[in-house]
Short mmCIF file of C-alpha atoms in Angstrom, two decimals:
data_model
loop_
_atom_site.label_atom_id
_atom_site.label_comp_id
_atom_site.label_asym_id
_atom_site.label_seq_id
_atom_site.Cartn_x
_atom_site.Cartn_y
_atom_site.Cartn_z
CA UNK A 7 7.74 150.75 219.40
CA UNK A 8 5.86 153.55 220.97
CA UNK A 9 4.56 156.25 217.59
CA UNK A 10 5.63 159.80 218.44
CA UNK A 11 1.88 161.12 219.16
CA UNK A 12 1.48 158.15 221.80
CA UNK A 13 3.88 159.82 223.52
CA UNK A 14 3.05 163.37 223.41
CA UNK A 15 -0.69 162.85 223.76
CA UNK A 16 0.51 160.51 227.80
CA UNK A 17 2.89 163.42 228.54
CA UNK A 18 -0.27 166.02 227.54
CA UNK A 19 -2.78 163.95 229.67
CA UNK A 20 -0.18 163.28 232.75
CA UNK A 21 -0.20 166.89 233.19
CA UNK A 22 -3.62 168.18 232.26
CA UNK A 23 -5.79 165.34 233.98
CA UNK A 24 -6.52 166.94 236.72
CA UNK A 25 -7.56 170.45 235.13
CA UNK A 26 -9.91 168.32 232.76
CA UNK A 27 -11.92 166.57 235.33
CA UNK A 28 -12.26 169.42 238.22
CA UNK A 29 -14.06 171.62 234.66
CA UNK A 30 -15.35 168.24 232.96
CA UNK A 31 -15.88 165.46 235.53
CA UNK A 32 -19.07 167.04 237.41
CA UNK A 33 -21.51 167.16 234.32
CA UNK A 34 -19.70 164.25 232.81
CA UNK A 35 -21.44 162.06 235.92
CA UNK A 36 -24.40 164.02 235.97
CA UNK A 37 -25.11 163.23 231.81
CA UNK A 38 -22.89 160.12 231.73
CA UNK A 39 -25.07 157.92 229.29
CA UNK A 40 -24.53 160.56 226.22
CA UNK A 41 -22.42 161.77 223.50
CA UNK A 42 -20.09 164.44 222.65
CA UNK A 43 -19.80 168.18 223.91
CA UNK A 44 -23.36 168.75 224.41
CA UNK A 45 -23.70 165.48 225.85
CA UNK A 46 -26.45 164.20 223.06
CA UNK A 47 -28.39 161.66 225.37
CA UNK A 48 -27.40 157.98 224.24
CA UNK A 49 -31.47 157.36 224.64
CA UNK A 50 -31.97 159.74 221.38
CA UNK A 51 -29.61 157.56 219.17
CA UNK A 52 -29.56 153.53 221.03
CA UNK A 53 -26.27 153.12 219.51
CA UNK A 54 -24.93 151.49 222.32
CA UNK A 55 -28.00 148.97 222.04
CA UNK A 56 -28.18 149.30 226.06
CA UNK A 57 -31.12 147.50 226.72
CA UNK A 58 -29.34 144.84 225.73
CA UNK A 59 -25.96 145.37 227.36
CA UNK A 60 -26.29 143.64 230.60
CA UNK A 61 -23.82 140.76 230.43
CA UNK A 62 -21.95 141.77 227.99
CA UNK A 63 -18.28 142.22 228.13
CA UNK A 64 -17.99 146.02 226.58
CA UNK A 65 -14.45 147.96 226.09
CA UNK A 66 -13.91 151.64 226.68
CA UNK A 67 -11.21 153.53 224.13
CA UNK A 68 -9.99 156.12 226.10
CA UNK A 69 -12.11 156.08 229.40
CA UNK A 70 -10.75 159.11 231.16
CA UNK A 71 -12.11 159.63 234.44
CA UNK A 72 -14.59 156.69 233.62
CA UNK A 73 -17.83 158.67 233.84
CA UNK A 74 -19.30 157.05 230.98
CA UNK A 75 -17.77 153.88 232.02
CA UNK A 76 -19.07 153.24 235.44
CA UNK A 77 -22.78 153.83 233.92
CA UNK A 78 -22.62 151.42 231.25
CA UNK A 79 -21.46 148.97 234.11
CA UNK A 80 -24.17 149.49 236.07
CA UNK A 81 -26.51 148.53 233.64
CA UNK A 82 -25.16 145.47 234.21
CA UNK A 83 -22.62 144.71 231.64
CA UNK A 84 -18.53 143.93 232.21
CA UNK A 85 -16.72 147.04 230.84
CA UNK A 86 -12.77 148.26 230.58
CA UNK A 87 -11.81 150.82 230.77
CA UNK A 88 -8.79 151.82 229.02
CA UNK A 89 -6.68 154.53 229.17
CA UNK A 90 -3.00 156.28 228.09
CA UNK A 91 -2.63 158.11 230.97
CA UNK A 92 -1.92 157.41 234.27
CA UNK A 93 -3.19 160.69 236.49
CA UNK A 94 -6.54 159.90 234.02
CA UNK A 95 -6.86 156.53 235.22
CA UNK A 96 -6.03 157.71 239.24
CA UNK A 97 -9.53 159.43 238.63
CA UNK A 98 -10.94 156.73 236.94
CA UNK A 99 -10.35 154.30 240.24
CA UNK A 100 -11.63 157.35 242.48
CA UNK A 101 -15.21 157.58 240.79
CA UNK A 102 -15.06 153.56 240.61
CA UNK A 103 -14.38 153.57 244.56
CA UNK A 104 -16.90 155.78 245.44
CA UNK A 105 -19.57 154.10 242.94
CA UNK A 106 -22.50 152.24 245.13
CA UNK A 107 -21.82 148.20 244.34
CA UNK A 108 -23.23 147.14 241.36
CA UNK A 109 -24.34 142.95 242.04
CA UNK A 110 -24.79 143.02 238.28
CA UNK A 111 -21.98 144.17 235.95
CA UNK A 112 -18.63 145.15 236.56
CA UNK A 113 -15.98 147.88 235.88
CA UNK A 114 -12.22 146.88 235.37
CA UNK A 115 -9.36 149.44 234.33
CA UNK A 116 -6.64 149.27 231.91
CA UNK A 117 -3.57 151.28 231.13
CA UNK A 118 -2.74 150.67 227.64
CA UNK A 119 -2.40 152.77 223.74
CA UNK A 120 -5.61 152.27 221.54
CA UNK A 121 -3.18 150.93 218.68
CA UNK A 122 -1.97 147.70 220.80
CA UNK A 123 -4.82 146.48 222.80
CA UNK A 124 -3.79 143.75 225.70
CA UNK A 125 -6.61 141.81 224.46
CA UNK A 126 -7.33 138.42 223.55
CA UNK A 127 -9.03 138.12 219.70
CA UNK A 128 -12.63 137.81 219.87
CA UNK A 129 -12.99 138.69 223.83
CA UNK A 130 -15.73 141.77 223.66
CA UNK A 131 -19.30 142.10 222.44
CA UNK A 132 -19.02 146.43 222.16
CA UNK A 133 -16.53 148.56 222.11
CA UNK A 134 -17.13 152.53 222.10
CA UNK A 135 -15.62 155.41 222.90
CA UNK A 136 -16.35 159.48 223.17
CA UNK A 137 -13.62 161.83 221.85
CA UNK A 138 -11.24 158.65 223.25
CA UNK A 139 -8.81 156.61 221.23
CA UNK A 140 -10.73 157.10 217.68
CA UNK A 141 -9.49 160.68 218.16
CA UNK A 142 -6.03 160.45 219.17
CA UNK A 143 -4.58 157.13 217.80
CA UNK A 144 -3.51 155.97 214.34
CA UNK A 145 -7.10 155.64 212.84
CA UNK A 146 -5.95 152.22 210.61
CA UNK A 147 -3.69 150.53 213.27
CA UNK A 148 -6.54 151.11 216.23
CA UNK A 149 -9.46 150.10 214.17
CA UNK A 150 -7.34 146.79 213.14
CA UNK A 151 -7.03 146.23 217.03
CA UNK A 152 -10.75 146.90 217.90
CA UNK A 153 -11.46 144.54 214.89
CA UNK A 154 -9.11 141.78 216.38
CA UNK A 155 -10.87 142.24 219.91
CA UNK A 156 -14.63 142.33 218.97
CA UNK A 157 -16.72 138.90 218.25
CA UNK A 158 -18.10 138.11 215.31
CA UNK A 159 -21.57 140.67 215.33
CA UNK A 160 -19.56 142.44 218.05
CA UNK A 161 -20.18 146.91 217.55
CA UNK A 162 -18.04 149.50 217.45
CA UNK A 163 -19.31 152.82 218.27
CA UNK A 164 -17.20 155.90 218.46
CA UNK A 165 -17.82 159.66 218.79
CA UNK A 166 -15.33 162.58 217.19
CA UNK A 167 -14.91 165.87 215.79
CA UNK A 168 -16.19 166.18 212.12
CA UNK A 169 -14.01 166.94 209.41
CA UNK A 170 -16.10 169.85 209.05
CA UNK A 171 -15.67 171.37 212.09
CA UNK A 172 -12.01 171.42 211.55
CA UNK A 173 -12.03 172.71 208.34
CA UNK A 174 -12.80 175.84 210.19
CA UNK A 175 -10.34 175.92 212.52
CA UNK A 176 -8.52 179.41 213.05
CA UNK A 177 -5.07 177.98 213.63
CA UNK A 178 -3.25 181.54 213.94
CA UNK A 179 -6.20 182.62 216.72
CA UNK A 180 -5.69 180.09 219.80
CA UNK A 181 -7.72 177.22 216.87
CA UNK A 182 -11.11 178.92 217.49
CA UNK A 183 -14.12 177.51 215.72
CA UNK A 184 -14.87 180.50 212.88
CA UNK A 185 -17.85 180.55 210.24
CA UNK A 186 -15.35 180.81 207.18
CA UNK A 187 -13.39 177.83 205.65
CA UNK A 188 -10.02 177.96 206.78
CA UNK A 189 -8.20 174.19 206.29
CA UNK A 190 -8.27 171.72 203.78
CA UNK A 191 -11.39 169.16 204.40
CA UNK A 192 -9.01 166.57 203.37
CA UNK A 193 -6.57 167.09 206.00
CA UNK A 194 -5.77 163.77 208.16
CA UNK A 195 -4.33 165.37 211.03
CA UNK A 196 -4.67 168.80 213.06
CA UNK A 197 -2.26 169.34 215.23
CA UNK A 198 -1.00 171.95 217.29
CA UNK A 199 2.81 170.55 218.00
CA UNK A 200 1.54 168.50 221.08
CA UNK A 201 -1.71 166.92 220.45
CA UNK A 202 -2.60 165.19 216.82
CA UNK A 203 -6.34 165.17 215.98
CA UNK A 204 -6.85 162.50 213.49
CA UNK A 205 -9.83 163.14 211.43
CA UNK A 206 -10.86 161.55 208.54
CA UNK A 207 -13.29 162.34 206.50
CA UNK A 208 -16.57 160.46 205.82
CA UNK A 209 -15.64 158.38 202.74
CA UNK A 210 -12.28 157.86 204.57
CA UNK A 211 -13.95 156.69 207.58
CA UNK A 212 -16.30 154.48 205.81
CA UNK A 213 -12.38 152.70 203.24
CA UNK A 214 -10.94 152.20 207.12
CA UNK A 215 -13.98 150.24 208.63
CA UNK A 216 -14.91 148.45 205.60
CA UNK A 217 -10.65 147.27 205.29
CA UNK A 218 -10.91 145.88 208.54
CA UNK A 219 -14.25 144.23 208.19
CA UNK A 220 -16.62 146.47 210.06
CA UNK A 221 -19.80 147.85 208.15
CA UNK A 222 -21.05 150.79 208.76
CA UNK A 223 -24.40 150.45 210.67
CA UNK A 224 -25.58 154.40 211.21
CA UNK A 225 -23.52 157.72 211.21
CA UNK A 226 -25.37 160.06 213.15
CA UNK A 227 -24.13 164.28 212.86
CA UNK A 228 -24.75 165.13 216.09
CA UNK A 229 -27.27 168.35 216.33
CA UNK A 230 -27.77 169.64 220.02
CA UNK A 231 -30.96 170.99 221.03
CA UNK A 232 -32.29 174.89 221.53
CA UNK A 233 -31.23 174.84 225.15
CA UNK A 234 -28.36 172.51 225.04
CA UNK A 235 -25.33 173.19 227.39
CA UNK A 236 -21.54 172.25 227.78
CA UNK A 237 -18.42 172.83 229.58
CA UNK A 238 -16.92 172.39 226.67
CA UNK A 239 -16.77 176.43 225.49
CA UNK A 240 -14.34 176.15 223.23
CA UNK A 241 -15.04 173.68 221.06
CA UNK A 242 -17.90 175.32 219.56
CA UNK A 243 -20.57 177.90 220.26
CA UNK A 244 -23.86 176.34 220.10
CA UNK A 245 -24.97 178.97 217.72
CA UNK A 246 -22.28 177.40 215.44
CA UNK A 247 -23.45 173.48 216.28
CA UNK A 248 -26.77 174.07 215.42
CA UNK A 249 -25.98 175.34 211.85
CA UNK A 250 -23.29 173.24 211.29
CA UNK A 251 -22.04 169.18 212.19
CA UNK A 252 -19.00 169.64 214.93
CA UNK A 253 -19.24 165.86 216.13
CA UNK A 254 -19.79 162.90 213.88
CA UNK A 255 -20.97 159.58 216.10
CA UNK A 256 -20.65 156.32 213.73
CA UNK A 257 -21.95 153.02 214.49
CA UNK A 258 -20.64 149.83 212.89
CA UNK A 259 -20.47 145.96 213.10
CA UNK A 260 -17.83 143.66 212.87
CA UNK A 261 -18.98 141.17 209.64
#
């Protein structure tokens, strides 16, 4: 059965898709091998372990318009990319047509919810994602699925909001990032009657991926630099990221 929030967040996507990528989808390919708003270069933290990625078979939570995708393929290794939405994954096929040929790896789509993955057990060696699935699914259920998926030694690497960040939250002003605690830390979900934000905190984070057999290998709070830059305005200042963790990028191994 399909959870309420699965629903909302394909309606959400159906509709805003192509809005995100014509503001998004430009720098997205231009920084495509980094994290989070400020696009933190994936170099500065190797937790995708991509000099070693070529021949792998590597899973995408949430792929989007597959910017981040498509360059993890063409370092060679066999990635899906899956995604909710339809209209995402229309843009998804677009970048993937007009990709050069890669003779090496390979870059397969998917249209499927985080929390039931159409996966064999044991069938990837990585799976990752960047403000994907770990964001918008059932935190327990998907992490059970990515679990089921991944091999033995297999890594799970995944990129979100902090529960910090949305402590501050200004719910009653259009949920602008402020400088004054606003929300309970401890609060699971944000939501603003469409999209649900599941956020965990740390300790909470660490009880899910231990449950389900992962350990935690690195949890990295994301800093951008001096001159960093984003398209993504609203989700915080950078006078505000560089005094404060807004994105939270954990690393762990299936045991």
């Amino acid at each position: 059965m399909t959870a309420d929030h699965v629903r909302s967040h394909r309606g959400y996507w159906e509709r805003e898709s192509a809005g995100y990528q014509a503001a998004h989808s430009d720098d997205l390919v231009a920084r495509a091998l980094a994290w989070g708003t400020f696009r933190a270069p994936e170099a500065g933290v190797d937790a995708l372990d991509l000099a070693h990625v070529s021949g792998r078979r590597v899973l995408e939570l949430g792929c989007g318009g597959g910017q981040f995708g498509a360059a993890v393929a063409a370092l060679g290794a066999d990635v899906v990319g899956l995604d909710l939405s339809t209209a995402q994954l229309a843009h998804a096929r677009a970048l993937r047509a007009a990709a050069p040929p890669s003779p090496a790896g390979s870059f397969e789509l998917v249209q499927a919810s985080g929390e039931e993955l159409p996966f064999a057990p044991a069938s990837f060696d990585l799976a990752f994602c960047d403000h994907g699935a770990l964001s918008f699914t059932d935190p327990a259920t998907t992490v059970a699925e990515v679990a089921r998926v991944l091999r033995p030694g297999g890594r799970l690497v995944f990129c979100l909001s902090s529960p910090f960040r949305n402590a501050h939250l200004d719910e009653t002003n259009d949920w602008v990032v402020t400088d004054r605690l606003l929300r309970s830390y401890f609060e699971e979900r944000v939501t603003d009657g469409e999209i649900v934000d599941f956020n965990l905190t740390h300790s909470r984070w660490i009880e899910v991926l231990r449950s389900k057999g992962l350990a935690v290998l690195a949890l990295h709070e994301l800093r951008p630099e001096p001159d960093a830059t984003t398209t993504y305005e609203w989700f915080a200042d950078l006078d505000w990221a560089r005094l404060w963790p807004a994105e939270d990028l954990w690393v762990a191994e299936l045991i």
